[in-house]
Short mmCIF file of C-alpha atoms in Angstrom, two decimals:
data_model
loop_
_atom_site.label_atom_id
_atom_site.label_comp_id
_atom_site.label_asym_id
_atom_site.label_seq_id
_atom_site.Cartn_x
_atom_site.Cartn_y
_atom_site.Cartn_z
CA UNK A 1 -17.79 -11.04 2.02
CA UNK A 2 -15.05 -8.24 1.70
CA UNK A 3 -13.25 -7.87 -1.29
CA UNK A 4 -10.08 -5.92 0.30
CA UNK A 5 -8.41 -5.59 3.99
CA UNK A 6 -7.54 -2.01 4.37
CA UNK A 7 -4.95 -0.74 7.09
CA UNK A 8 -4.87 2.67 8.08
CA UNK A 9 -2.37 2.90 11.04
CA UNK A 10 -3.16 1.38 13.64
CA UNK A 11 -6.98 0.92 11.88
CA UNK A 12 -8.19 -2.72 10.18
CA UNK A 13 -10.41 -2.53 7.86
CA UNK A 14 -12.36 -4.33 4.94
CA UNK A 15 -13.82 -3.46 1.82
CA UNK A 16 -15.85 -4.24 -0.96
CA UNK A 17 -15.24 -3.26 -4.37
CA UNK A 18 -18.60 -1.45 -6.30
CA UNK A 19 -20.18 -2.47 -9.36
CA UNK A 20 -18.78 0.52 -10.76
CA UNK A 21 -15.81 2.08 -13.06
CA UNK A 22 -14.56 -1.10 -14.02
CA UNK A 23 -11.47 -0.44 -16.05
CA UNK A 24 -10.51 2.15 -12.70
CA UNK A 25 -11.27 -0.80 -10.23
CA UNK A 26 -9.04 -3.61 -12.90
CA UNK A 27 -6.36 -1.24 -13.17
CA UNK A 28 -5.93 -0.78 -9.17
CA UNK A 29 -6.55 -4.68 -8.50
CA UNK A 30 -3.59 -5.52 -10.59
CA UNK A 31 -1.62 -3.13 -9.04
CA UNK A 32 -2.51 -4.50 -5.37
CA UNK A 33 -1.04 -4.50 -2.66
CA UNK A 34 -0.91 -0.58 -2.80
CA UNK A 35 0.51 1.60 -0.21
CA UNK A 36 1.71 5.12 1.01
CA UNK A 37 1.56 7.75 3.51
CA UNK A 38 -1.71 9.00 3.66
CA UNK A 39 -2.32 12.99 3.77
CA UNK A 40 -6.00 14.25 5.36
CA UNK A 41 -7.99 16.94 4.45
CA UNK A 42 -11.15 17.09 5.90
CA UNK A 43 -12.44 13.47 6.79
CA UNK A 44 -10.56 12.26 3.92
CA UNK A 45 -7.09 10.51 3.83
CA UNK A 46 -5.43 10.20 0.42
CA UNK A 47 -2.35 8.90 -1.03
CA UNK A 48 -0.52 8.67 -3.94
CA UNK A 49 -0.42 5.57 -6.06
CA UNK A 50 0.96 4.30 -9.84
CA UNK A 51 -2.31 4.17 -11.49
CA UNK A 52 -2.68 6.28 -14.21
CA UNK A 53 -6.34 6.12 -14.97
CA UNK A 54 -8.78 8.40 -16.61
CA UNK A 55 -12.24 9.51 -14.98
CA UNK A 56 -15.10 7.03 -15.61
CA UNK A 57 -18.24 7.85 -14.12
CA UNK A 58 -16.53 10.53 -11.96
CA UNK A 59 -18.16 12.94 -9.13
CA UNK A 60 -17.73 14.65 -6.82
CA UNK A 61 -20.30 14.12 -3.90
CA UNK A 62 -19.62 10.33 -2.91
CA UNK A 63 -21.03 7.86 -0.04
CA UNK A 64 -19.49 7.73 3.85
CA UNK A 65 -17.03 4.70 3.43
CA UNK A 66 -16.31 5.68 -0.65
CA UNK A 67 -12.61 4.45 -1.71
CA UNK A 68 -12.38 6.52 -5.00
CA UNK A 69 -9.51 6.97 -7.42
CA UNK A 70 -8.56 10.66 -8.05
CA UNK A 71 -7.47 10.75 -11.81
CA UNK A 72 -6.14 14.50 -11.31
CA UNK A 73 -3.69 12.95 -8.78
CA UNK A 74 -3.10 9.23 -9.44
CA UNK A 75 -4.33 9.01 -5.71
CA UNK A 76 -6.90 6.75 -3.58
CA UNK A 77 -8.79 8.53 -1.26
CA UNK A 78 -10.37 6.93 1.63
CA UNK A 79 -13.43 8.92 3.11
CA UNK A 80 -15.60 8.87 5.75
CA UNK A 81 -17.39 12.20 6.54
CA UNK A 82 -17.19 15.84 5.56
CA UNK A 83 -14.20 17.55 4.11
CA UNK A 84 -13.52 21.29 3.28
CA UNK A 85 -15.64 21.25 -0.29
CA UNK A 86 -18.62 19.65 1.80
CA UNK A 87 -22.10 21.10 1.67
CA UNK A 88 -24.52 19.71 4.39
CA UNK A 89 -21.81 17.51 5.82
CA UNK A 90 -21.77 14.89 3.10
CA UNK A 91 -18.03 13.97 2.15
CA UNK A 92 -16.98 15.78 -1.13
CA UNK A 93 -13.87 15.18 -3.20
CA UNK A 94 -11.84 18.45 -4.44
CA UNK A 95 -12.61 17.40 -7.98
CA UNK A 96 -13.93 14.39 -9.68
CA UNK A 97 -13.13 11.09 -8.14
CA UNK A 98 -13.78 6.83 -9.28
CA UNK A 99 -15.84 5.48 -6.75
CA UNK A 100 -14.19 1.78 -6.52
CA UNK A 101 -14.97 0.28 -3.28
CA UNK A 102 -16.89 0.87 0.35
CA UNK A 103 -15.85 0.57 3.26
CA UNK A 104 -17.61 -1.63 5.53
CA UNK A 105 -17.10 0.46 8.98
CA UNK A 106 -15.41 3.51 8.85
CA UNK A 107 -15.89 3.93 12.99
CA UNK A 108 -12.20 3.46 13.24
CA UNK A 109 -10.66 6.54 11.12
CA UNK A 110 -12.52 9.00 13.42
CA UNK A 111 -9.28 8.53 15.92
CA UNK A 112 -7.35 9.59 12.84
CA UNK A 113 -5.63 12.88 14.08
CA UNK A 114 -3.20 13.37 11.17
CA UNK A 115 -1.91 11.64 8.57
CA UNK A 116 -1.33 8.27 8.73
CA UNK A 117 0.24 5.14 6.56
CA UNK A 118 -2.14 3.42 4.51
CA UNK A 119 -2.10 -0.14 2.87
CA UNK A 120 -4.36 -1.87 0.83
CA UNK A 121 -4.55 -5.29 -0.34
CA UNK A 122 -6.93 -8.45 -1.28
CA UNK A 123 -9.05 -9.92 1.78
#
């Protein structure tokens, strides 16, 4: 069962939170329903949110589907495949990201062309 409905334009998705970075994955469930204008670089949309949380067990490499806080930025990044720091096409964060949640199909952000409004709340 998914944790968290996740709307990226026109795009409806779900989620399910990890089973890690628990004080990163509290902080952003109490501040749900969060939303913004996403920004894309690579195959990765982010966008800015008012969490102020410090990196847990941060990387950079994560999985296809990762939703991962970026302490650096107070952002949530959404990914799905390679971005600009990728090696070997596996999606890459800038820096060090909070893996929180997957997502359970990410089919539907490869007709993201741009940026594109982004809202996530509880399923």
């Amino acid at each position: 069962m998914s944790d968290l409905r996740v709307q990226v334009g026109e795009a409806a998705l779900t989620a399910t939170w990890t089973d890690a970075n628990h004080a990163t994955r509290d902080a952003l469930a109490d501040a749900l329903p969060l939303s913004g204008d996403g920004a894309r670089w690579g195959d990765e949309l982010y966008f800015s949110v008012a969490v102020d949380v410090p990196p847990e067990d941060a990387r950079t490499e994560v999985p296809v589907g990762a939703v991962a806080y970026w302490p650096q930025g107070n952002a949530l990044c959404l990914f799905w495949g390679p971005t600009p720091a990728s090696r070997n096409g596996e999606p890459r964060a800038a820096s060090t990201v909070n893996v929180v949640a997957e997502i359970d199909d990410v089919r539907p952000l490869s007709n993201i062309s741009g940026g594109a409004s982004v809202r996530i709340e509880r399923a």
